[in-house]
mmCIF file of C-alpha atoms in Angstrom:
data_model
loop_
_atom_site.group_PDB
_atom_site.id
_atom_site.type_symbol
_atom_site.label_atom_id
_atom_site.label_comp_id
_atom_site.label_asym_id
_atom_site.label_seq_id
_atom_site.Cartn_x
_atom_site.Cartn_y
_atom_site.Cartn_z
ATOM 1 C CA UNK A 1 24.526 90.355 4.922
ATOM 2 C CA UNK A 2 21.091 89.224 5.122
ATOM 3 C CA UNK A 3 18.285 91.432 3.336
ATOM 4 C CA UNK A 4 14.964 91.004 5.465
ATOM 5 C CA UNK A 5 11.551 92.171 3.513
ATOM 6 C CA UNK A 6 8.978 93.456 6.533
ATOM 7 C CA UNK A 7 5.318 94.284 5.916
ATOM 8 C CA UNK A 8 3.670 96.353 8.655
ATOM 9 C CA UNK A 9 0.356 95.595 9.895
ATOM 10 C CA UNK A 10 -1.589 97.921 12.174
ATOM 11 C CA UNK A 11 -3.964 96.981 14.355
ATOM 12 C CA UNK A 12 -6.292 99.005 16.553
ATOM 13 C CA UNK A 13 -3.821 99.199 19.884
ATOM 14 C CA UNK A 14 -1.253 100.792 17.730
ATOM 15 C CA UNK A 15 1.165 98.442 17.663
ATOM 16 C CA UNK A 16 3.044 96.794 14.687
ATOM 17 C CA UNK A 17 2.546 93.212 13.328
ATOM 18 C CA UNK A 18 4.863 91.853 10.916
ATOM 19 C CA UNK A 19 5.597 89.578 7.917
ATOM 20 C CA UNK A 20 8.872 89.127 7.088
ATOM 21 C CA UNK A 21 9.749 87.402 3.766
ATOM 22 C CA UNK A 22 12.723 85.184 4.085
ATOM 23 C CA UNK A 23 13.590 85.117 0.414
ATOM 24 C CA UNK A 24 17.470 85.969 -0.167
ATOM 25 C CA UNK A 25 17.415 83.133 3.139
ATOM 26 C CA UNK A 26 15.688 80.582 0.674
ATOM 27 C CA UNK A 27 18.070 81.536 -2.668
ATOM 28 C CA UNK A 28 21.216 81.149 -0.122
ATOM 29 C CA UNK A 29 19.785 77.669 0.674
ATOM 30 C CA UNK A 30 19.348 76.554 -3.089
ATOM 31 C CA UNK A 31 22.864 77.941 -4.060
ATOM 32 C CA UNK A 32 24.712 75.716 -0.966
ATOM 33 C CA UNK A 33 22.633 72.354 -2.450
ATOM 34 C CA UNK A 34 22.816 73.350 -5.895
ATOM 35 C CA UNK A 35 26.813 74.300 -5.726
ATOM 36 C CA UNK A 36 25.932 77.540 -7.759
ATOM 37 C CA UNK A 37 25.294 81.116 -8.016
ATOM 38 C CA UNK A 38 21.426 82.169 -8.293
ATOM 39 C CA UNK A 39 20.665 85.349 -9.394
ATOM 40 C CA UNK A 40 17.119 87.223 -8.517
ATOM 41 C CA UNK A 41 16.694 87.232 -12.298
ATOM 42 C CA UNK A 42 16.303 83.516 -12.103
ATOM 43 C CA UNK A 43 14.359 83.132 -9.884
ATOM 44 C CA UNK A 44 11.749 85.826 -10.855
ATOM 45 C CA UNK A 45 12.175 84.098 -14.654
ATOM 46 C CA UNK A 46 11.857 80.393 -12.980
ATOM 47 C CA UNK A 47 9.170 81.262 -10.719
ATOM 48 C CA UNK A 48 7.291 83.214 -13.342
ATOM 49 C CA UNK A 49 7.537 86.167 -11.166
ATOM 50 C CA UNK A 50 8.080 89.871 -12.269
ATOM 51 C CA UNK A 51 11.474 90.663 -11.501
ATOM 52 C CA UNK A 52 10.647 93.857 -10.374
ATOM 53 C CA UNK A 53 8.168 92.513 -8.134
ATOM 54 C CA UNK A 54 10.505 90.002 -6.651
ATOM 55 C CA UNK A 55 13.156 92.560 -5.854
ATOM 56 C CA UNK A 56 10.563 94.801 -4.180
ATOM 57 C CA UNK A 57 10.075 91.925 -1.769
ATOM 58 C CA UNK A 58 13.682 91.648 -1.013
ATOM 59 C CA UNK A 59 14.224 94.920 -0.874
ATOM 60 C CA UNK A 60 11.457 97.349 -0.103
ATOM 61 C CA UNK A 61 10.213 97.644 3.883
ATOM 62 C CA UNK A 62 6.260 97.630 3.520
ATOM 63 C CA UNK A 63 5.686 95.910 0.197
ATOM 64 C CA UNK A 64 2.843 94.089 -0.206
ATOM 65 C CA UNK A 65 2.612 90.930 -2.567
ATOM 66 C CA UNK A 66 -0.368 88.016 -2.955
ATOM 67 C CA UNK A 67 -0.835 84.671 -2.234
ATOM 68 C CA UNK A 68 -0.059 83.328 -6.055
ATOM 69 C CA UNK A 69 3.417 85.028 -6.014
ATOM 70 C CA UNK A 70 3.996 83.244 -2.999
ATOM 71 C CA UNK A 71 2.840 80.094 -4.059
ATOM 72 C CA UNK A 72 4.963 80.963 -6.870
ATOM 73 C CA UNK A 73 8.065 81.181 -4.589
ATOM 74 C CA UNK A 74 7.150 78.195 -2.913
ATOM 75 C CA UNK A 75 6.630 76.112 -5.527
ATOM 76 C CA UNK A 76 10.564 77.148 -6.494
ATOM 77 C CA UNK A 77 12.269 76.920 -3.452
ATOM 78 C CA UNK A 78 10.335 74.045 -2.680
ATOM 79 C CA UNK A 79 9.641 74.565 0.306
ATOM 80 C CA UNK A 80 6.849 75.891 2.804
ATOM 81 C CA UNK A 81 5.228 78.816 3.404
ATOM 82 C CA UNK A 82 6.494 79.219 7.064
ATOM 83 C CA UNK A 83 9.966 78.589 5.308
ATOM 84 C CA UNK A 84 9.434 82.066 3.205
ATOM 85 C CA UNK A 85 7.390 84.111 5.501
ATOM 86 C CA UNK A 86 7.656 84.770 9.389
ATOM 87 C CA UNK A 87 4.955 86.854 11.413
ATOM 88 C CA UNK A 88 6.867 88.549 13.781
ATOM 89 C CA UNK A 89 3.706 89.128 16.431
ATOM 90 C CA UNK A 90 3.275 92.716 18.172
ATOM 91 C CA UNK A 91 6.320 95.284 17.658
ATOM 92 C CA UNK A 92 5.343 98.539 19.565
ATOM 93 C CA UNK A 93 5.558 101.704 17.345
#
């Protein structure tokens, strides 16, 4: 089951514009090369994330995180930011 983390943006037509943080996507990736289970414990510890932070962005709609976390996360998973994040353009409300 994939766990998708959106952020809503409103703009003036109201209509929706999203970011949707591909994280549990990314740790999936790392345990097939790695051979190995990764917890979000480890990654928060490894990325020098909060862990509550980085379980908000897996798991809470409408959370709202900076850059350096993602940098953060990128600098993990190595990879970049379009592998972590997807805009999802105009969703009408």
């Amino acid at each position: 089951m994939k766990h998708l983390v959106i952020i809503g943006l409103l703009n003036a037509s109201d209509k929706c514009q999203m970011l949707r943080f591909k994280i549990k996507e990314q740790i999936a990736k790392k345990e097939f090369a790695e051979g190995r289970r990764i917890t979000i414990g480890e990654v928060a510890e490894a990325a020098g994330i909060h862990r509550m932070t980085l379980s908000k962005l897996i798991n809470q709609r409408g959370y709202n995180t900076g850059t350096e976390n993602l940098n953060k996360l990128c600098n993990f998973f190595e990879c970049d930011i379009d592998e972590l994040v997807e805009y999802i353009p105009e969703i009408n409300r």
